Coordinates of N, CA and C in Angstrom, one line a residue:
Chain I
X1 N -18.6 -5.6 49.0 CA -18.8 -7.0 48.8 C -17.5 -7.8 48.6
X2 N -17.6 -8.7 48.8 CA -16.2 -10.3 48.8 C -16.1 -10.8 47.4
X3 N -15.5 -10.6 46.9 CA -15.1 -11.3 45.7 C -14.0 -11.8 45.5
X4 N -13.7 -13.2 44.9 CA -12.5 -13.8 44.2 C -12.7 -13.7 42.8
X5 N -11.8 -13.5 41.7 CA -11.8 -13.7 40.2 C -10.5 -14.3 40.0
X6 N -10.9 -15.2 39.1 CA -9.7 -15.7 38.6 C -9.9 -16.0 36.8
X7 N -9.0 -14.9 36.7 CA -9.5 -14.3 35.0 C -9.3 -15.4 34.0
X8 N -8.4 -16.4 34.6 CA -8.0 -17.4 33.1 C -8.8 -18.4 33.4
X9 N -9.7 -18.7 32.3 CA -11.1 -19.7 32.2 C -10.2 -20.9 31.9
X10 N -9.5 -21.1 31.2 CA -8.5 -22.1 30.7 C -6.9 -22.1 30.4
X11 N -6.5 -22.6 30.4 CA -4.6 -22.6 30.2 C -4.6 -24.1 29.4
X12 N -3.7 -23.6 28.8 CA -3.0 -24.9 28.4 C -1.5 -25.3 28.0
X13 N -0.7 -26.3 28.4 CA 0.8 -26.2 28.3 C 1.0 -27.6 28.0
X14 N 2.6 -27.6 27.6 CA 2.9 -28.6 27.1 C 3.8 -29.3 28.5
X15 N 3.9 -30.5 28.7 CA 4.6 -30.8 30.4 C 5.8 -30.0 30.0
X16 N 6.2 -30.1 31.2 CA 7.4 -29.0 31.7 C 7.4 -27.6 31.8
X17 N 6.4 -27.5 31.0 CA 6.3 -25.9 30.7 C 5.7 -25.6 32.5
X18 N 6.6 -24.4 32.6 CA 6.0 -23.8 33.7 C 4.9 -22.5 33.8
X19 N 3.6 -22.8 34.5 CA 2.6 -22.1 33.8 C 2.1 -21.2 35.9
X20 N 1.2 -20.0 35.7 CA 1.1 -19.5 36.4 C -0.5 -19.1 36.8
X21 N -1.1 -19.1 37.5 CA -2.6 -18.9 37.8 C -3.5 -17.8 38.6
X22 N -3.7 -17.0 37.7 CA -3.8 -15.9 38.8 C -5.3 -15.6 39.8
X23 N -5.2 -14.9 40.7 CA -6.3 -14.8 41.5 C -6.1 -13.7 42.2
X24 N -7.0 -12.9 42.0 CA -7.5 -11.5 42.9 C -8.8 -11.7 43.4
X25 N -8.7 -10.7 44.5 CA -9.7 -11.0 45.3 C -10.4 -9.0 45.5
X26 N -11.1 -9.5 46.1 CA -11.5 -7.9 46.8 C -12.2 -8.3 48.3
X27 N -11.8 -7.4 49.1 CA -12.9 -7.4 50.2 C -12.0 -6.2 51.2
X28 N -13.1 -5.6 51.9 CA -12.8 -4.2 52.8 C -12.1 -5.0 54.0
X29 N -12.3 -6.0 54.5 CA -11.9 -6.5 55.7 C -10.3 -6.8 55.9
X30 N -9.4 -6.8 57.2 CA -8.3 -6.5 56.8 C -8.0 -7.7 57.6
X31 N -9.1 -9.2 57.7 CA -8.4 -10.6 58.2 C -8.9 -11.0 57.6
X32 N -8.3 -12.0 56.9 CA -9.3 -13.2 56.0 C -8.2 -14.3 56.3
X33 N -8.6 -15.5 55.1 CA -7.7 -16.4 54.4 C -8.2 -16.7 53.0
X34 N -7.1 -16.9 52.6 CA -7.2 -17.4 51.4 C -6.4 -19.1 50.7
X35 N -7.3 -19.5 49.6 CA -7.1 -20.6 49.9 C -6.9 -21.1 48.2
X36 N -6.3 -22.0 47.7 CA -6.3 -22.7 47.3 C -6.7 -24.0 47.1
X37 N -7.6 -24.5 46.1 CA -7.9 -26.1 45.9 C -7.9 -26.8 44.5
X38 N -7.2 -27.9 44.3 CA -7.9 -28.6 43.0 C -8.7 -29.5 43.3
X39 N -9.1 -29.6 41.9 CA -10.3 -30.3 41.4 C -9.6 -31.2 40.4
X40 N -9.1 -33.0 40.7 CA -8.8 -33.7 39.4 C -9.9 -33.8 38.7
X41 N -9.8 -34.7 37.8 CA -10.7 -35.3 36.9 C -11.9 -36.3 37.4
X42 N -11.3 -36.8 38.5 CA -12.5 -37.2 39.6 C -13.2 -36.7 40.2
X43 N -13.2 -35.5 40.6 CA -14.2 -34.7 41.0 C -14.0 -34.0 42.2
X44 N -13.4 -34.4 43.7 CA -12.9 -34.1 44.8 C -12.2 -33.1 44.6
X45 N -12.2 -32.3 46.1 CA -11.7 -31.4 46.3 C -10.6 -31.2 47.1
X46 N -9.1 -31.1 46.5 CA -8.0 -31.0 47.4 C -7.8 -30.0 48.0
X47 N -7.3 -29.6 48.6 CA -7.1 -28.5 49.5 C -5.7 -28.9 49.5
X48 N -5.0 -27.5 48.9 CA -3.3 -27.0 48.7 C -3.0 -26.0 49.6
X49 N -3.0 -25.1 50.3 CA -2.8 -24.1 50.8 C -3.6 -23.1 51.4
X50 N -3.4 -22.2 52.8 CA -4.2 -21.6 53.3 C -3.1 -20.8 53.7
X51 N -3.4 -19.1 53.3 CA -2.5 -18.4 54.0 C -3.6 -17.1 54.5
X52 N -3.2 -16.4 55.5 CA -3.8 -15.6 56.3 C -3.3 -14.2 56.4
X53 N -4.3 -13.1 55.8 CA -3.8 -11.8 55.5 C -3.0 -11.0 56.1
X54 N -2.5 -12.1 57.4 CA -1.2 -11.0 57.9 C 0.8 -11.6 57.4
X55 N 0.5 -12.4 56.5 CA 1.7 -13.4 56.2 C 1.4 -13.2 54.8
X56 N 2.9 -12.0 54.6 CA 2.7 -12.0 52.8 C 4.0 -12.8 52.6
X57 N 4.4 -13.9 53.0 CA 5.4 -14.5 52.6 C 5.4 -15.6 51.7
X58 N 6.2 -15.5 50.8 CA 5.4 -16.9 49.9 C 5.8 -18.2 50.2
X59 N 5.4 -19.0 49.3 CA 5.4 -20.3 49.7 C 5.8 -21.1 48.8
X60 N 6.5 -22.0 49.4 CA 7.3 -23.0 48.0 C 7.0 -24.6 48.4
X61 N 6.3 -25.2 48.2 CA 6.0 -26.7 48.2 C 6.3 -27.9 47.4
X62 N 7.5 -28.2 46.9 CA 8.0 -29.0 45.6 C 7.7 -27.9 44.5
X63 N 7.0 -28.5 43.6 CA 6.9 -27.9 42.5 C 6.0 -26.5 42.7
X64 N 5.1 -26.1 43.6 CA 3.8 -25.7 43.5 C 5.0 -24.1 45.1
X65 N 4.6 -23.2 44.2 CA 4.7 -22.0 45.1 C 3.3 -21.0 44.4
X66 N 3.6 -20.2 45.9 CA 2.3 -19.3 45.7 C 3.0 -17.6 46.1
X67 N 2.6 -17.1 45.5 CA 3.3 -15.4 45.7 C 1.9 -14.7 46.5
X68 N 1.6 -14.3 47.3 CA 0.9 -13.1 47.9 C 1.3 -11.6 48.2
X69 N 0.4 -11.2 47.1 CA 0.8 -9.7 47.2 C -0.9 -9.1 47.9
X70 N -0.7 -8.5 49.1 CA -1.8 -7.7 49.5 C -2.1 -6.4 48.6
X71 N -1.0 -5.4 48.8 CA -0.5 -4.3 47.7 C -1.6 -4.3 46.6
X72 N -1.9 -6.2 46.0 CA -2.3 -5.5 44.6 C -3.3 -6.7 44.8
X73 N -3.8 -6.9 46.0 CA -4.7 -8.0 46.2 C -4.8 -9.1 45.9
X74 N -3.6 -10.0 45.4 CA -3.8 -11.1 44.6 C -3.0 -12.3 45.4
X75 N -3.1 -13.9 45.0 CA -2.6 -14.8 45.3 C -2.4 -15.7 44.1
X76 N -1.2 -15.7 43.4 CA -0.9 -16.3 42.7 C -0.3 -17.2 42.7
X77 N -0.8 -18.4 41.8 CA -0.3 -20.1 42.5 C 0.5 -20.7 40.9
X78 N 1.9 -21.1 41.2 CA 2.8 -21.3 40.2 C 3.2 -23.0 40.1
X79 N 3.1 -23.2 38.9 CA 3.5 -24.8 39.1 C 4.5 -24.9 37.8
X80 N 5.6 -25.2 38.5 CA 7.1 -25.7 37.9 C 7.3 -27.0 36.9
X81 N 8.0 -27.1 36.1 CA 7.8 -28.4 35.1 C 7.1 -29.0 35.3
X82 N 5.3 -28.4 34.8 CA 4.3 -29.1 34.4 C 3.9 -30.4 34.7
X83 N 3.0 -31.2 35.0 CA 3.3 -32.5 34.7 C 1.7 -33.0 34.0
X84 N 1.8 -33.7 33.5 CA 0.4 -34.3 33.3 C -0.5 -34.2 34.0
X85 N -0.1 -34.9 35.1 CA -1.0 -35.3 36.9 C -1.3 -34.2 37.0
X86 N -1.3 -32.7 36.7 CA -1.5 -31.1 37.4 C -2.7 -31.2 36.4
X87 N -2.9 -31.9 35.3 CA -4.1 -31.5 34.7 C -5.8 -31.1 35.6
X88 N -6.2 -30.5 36.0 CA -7.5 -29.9 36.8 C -7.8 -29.1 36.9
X89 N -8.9 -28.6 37.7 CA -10.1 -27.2 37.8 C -9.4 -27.0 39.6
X90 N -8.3 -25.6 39.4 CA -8.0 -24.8 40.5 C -9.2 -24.0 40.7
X91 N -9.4 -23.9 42.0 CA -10.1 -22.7 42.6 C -9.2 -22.0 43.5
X92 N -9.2 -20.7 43.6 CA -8.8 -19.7 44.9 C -10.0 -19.5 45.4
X93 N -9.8 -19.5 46.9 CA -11.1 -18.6 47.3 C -10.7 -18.4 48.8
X94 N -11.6 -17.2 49.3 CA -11.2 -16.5 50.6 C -12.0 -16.5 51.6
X95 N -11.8 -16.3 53.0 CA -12.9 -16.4 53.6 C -12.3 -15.4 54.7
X96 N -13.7 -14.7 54.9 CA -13.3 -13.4 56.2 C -13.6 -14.1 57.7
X97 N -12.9 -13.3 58.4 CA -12.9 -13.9 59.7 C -13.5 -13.0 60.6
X98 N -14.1 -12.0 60.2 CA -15.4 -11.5 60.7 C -16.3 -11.9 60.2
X99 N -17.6 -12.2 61.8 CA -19.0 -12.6 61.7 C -18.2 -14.2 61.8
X100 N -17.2 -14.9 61.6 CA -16.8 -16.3 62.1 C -18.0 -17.1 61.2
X101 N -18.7 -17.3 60.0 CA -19.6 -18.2 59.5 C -18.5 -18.9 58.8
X102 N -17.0 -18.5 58.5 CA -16.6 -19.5 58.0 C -17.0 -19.7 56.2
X103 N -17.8 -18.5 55.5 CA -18.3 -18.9 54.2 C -17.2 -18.8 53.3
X104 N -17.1 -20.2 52.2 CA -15.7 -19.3 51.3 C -16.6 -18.7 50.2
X105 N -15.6 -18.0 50.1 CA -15.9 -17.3 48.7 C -15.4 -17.8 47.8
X106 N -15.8 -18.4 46.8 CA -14.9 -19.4 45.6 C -14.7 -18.6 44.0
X107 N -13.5 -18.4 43.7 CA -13.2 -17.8 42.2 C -14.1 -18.9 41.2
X108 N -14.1 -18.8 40.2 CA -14.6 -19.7 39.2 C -14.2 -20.7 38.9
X109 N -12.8 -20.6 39.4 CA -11.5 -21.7 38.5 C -11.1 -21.7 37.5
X110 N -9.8 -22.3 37.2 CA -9.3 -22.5 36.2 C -8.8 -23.7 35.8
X111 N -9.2 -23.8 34.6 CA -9.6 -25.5 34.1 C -7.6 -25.2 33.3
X112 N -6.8 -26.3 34.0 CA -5.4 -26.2 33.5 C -5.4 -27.7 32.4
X113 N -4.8 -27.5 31.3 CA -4.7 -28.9 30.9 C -3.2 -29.1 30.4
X114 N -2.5 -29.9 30.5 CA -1.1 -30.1 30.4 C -0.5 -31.1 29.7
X115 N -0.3 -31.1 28.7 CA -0.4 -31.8 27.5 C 1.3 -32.6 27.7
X116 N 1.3 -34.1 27.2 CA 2.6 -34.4 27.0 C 3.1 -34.0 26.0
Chain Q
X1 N -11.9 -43.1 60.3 CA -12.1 -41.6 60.4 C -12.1 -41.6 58.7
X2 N -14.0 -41.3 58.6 CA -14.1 -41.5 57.3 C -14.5 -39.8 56.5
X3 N -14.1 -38.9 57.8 CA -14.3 -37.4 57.3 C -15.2 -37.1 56.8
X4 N -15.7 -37.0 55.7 CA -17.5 -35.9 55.2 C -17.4 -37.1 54.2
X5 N -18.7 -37.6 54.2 CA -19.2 -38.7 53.3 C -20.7 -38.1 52.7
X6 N -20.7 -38.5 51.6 CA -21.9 -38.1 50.8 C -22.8 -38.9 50.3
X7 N -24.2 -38.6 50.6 CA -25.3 -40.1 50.1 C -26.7 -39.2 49.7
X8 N -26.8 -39.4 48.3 CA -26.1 -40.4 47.0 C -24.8 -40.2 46.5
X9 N -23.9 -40.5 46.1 CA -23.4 -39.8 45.0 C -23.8 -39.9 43.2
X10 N -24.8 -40.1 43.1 CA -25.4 -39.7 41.6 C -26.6 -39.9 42.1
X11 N -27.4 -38.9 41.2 CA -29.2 -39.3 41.4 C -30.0 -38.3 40.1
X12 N -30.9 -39.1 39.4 CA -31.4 -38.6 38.6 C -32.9 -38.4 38.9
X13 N -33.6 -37.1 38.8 CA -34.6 -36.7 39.2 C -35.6 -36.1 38.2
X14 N -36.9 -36.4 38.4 CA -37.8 -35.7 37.2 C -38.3 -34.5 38.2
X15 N -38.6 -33.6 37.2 CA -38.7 -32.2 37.6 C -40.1 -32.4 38.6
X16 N -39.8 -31.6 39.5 CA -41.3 -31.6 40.5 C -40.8 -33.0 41.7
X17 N -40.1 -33.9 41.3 CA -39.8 -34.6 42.3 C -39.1 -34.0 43.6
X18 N -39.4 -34.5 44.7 CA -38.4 -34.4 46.3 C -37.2 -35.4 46.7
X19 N -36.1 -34.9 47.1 CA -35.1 -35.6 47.4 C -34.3 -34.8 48.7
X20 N -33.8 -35.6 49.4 CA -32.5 -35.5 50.7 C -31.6 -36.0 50.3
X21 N -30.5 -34.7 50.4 CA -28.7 -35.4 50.1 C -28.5 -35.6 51.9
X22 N -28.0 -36.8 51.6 CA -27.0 -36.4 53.2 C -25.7 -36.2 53.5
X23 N -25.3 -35.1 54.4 CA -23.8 -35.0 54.9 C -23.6 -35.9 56.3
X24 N -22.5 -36.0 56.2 CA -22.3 -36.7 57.7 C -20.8 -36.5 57.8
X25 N -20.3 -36.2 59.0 CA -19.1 -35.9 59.2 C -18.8 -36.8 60.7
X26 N -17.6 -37.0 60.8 CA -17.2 -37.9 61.5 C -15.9 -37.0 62.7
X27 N -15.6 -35.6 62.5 CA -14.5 -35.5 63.2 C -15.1 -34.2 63.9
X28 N -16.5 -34.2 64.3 CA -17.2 -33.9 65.8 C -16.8 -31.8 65.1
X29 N -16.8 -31.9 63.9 CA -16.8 -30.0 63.4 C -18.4 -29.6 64.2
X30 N -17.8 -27.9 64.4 CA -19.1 -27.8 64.4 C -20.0 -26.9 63.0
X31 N -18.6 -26.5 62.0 CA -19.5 -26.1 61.5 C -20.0 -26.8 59.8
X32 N -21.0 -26.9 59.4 CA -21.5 -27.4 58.2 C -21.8 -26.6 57.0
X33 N -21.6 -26.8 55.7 CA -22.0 -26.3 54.5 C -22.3 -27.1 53.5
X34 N -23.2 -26.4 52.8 CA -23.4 -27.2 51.2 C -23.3 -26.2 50.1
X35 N -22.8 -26.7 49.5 CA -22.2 -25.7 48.1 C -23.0 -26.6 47.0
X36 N -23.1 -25.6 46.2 CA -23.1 -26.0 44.3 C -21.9 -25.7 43.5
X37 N -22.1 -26.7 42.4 CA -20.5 -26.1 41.9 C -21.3 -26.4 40.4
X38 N -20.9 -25.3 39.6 CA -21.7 -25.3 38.4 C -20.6 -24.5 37.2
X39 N -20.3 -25.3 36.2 CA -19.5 -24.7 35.0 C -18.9 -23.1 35.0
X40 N -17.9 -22.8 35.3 CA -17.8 -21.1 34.7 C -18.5 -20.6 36.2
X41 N -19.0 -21.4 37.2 CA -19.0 -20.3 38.5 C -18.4 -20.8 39.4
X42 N -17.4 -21.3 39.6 CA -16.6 -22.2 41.3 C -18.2 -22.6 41.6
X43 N -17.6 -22.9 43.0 CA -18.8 -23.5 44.2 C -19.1 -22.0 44.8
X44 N -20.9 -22.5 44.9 CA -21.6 -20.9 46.0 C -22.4 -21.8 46.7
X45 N -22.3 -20.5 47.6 CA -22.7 -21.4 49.1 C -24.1 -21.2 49.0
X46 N -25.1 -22.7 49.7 CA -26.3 -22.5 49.1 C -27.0 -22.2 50.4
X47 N -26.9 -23.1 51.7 CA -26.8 -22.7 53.5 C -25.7 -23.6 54.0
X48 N -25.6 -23.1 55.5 CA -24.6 -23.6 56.2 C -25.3 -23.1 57.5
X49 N -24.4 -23.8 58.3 CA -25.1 -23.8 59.9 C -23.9 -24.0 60.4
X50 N -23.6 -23.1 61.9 CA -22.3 -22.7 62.6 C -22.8 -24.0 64.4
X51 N -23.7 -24.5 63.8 CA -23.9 -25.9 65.2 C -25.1 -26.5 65.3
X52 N -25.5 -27.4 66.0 CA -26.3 -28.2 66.0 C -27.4 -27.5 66.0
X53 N -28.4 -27.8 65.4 CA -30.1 -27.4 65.3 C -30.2 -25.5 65.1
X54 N -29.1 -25.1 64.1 CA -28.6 -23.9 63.7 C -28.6 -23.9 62.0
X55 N -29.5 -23.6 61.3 CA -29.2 -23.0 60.1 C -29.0 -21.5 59.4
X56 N -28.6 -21.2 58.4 CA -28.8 -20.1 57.7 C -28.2 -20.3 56.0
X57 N -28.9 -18.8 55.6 CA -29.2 -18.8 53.7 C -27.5 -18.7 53.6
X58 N -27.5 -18.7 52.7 CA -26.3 -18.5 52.2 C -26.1 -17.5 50.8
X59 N -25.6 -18.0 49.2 CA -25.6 -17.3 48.4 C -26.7 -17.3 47.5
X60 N -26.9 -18.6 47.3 CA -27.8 -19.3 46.5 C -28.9 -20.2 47.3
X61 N -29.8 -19.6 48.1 CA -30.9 -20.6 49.1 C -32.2 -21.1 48.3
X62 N -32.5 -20.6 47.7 CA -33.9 -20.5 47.0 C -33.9 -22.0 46.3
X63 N -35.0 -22.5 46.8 CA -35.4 -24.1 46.2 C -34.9 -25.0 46.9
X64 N -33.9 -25.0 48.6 CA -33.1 -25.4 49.0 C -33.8 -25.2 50.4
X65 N -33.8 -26.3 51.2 CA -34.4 -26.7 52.5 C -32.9 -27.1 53.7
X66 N -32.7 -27.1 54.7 CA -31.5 -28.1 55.3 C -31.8 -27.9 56.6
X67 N -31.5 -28.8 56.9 CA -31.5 -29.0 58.2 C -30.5 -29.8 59.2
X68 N -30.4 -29.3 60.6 CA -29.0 -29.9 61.4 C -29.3 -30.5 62.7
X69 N -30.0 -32.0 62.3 CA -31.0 -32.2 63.9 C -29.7 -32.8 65.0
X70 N -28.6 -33.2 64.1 CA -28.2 -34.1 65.2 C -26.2 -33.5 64.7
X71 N -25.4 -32.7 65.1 CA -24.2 -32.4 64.9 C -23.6 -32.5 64.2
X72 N -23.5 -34.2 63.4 CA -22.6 -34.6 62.3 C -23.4 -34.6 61.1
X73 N -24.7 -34.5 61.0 CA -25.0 -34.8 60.1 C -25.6 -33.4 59.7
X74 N -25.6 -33.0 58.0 CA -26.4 -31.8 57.6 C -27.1 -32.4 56.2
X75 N -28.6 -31.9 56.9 CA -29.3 -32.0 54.9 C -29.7 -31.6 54.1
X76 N -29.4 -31.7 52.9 CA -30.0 -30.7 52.0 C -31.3 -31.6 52.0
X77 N -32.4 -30.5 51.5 CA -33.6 -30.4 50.5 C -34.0 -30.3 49.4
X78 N -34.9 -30.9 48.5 CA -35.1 -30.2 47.4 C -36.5 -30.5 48.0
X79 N -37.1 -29.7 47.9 CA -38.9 -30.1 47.8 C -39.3 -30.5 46.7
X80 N -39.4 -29.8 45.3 CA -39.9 -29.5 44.2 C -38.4 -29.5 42.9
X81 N -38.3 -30.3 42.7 CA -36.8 -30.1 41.6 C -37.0 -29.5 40.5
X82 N -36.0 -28.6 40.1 CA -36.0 -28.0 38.9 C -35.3 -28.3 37.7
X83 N -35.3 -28.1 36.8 CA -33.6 -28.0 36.0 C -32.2 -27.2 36.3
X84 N -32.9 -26.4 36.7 CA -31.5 -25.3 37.6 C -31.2 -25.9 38.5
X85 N -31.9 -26.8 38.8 CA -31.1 -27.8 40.1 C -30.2 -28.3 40.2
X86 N -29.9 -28.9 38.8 CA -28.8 -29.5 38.2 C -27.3 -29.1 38.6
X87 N -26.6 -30.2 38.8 CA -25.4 -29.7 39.7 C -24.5 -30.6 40.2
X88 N -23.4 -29.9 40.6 CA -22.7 -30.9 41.7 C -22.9 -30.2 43.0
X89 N -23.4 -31.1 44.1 CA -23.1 -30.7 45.5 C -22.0 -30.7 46.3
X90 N -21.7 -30.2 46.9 CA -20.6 -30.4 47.7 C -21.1 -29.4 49.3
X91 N -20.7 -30.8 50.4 CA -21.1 -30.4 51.3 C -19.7 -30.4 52.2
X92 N -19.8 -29.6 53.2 CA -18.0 -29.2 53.8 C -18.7 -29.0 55.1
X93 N -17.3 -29.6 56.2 CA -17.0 -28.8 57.5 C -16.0 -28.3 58.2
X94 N -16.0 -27.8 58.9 CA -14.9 -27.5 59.6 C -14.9 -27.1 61.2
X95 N -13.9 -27.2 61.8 CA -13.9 -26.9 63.3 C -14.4 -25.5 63.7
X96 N -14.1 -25.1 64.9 CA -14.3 -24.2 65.3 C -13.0 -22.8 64.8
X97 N -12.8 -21.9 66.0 CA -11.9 -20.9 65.5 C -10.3 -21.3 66.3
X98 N -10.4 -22.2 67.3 CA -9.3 -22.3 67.5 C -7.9 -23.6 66.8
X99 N -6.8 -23.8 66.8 CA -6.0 -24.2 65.9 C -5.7 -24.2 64.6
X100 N -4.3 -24.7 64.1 CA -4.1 -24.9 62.9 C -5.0 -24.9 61.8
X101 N -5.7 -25.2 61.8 CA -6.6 -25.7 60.9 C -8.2 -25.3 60.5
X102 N -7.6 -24.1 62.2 CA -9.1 -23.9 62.3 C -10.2 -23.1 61.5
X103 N -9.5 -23.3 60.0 CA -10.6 -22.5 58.8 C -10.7 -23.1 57.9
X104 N -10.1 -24.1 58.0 CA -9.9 -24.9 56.8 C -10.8 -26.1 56.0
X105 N -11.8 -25.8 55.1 CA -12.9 -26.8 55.4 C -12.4 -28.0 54.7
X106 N -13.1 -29.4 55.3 CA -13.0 -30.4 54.4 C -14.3 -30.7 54.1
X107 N -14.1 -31.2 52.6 CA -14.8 -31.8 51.5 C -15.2 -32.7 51.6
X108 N -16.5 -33.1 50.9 CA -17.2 -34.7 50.9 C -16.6 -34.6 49.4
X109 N -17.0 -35.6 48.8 CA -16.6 -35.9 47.2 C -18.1 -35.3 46.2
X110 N -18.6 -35.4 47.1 CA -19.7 -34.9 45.6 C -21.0 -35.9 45.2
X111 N -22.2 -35.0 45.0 CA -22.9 -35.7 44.5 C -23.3 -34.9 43.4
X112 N -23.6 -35.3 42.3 CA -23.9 -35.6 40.7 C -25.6 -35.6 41.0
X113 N -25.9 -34.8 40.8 CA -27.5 -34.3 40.6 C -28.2 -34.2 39.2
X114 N -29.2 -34.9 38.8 CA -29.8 -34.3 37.3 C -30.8 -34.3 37.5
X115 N -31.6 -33.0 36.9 CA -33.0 -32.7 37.0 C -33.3 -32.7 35.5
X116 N -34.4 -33.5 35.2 CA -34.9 -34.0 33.8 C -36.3 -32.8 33.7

């Protein structure tokens, strides 16, 4: 079975502080994607990043990189001098690209709050 | 290009009542979903449909009706509301398998569900 976890229910940091979010996944299949999204305080859903199980390269986007390690299953999303505005509910989640339905599989999230 | 729009976004329901959320999408995807998103679990998929007049269950189907008569549009059901009903929806689409983008779902904003 497919699973995402993302073990930290909450974080909390003071701005600047640079804080880290982790996400493991499981699944036997050897194509997926995985994805990142926040959730502000409004409610919507952004969509940050999509990388695909054959590109373990990481990624660096201003403040916001992501490390992908296959090896230990995980997608870990890093955000650099904190800011207030980062305060939201991240989700990772994955989606296999066999059977093509396209379903994600969504971790629980992690509710970040970033204190001035 | 108003992408996945959502109707209602709030609605308060007494238990035993029937209600239709509607999706509607504007950039001709063909595939459709609706998710719940509920405290401490991410979003789980409740059905989705891979094309026009195409449904299937998903993770969470039970108490949940949809249907896809016309491409852009997908609907949820409630026949009978419960309190477990209670929730945020979130209904998503996305293209097919070919390009950039082509796994990447977009989001409606959400509807605010309460079952009394």
């Amino acid at each position: 079975a497919q699973k995402v976890t993302q073990a930290q229910t909450e974080i909390s940091v003071v701005e600047k502080e640079d804080v880290t979010l982790d996400c493991v996944y499981e699944t036997r299949d050897t194509t997926y994607y995985l994805f990142w999204y926040k959730q502000p305080p409004s409610g919507e859903l952004v969509f940050l990043i999509r990388r695909n199980s054959f590109d373990e390269q990481n990624e660096i986007s201003g403040r916001y990189s992501w490390n992908f390690q296959k090896s230990t299953s995980s997608f870990n999303f890093t955000i650099t001098a904190s800011q207030v505005v980062d305060s939201a509910v991240y989700f990772c989640a994955l989606i296999l690209i066999s059977g093509n339905t396209g379903k994600l599989i969504f971790g629980q999230g992690t509710t970040l709050q970033v204190k001035p | 290009n108003a992408g996945v729009t959502q109707t209602p976004k709030f609605r308060v329901l007494k238990t035993g009542q029937s209600m239709t959320l509607l999706c509607a999408q504007d950039m001709n995807h063909e595939y459709m979903y609706w998710y719940r998103q509920d405290p401490g679990m991410g979003l789980r998929l409740i059905h989705y449909s891979v094309g026009e007049g195409t449904t299937a269950k998903g993770e969470v189907p039970d108490g949940y009706n949809v249907s896809r008569l016309k491409k852009q549009n997908f609907l949820l059901g409630l026949e009978s509301a419960a309190p477990s009903q209670t929730s945020v929806y979130f209904c998503a689409s996305r293209a097919g398998l070919a390009g950039v983008r082509s796994h990447e779902q977009f989001f409606g904003p959400g509807t605010r569900l309460t079952v009394l």
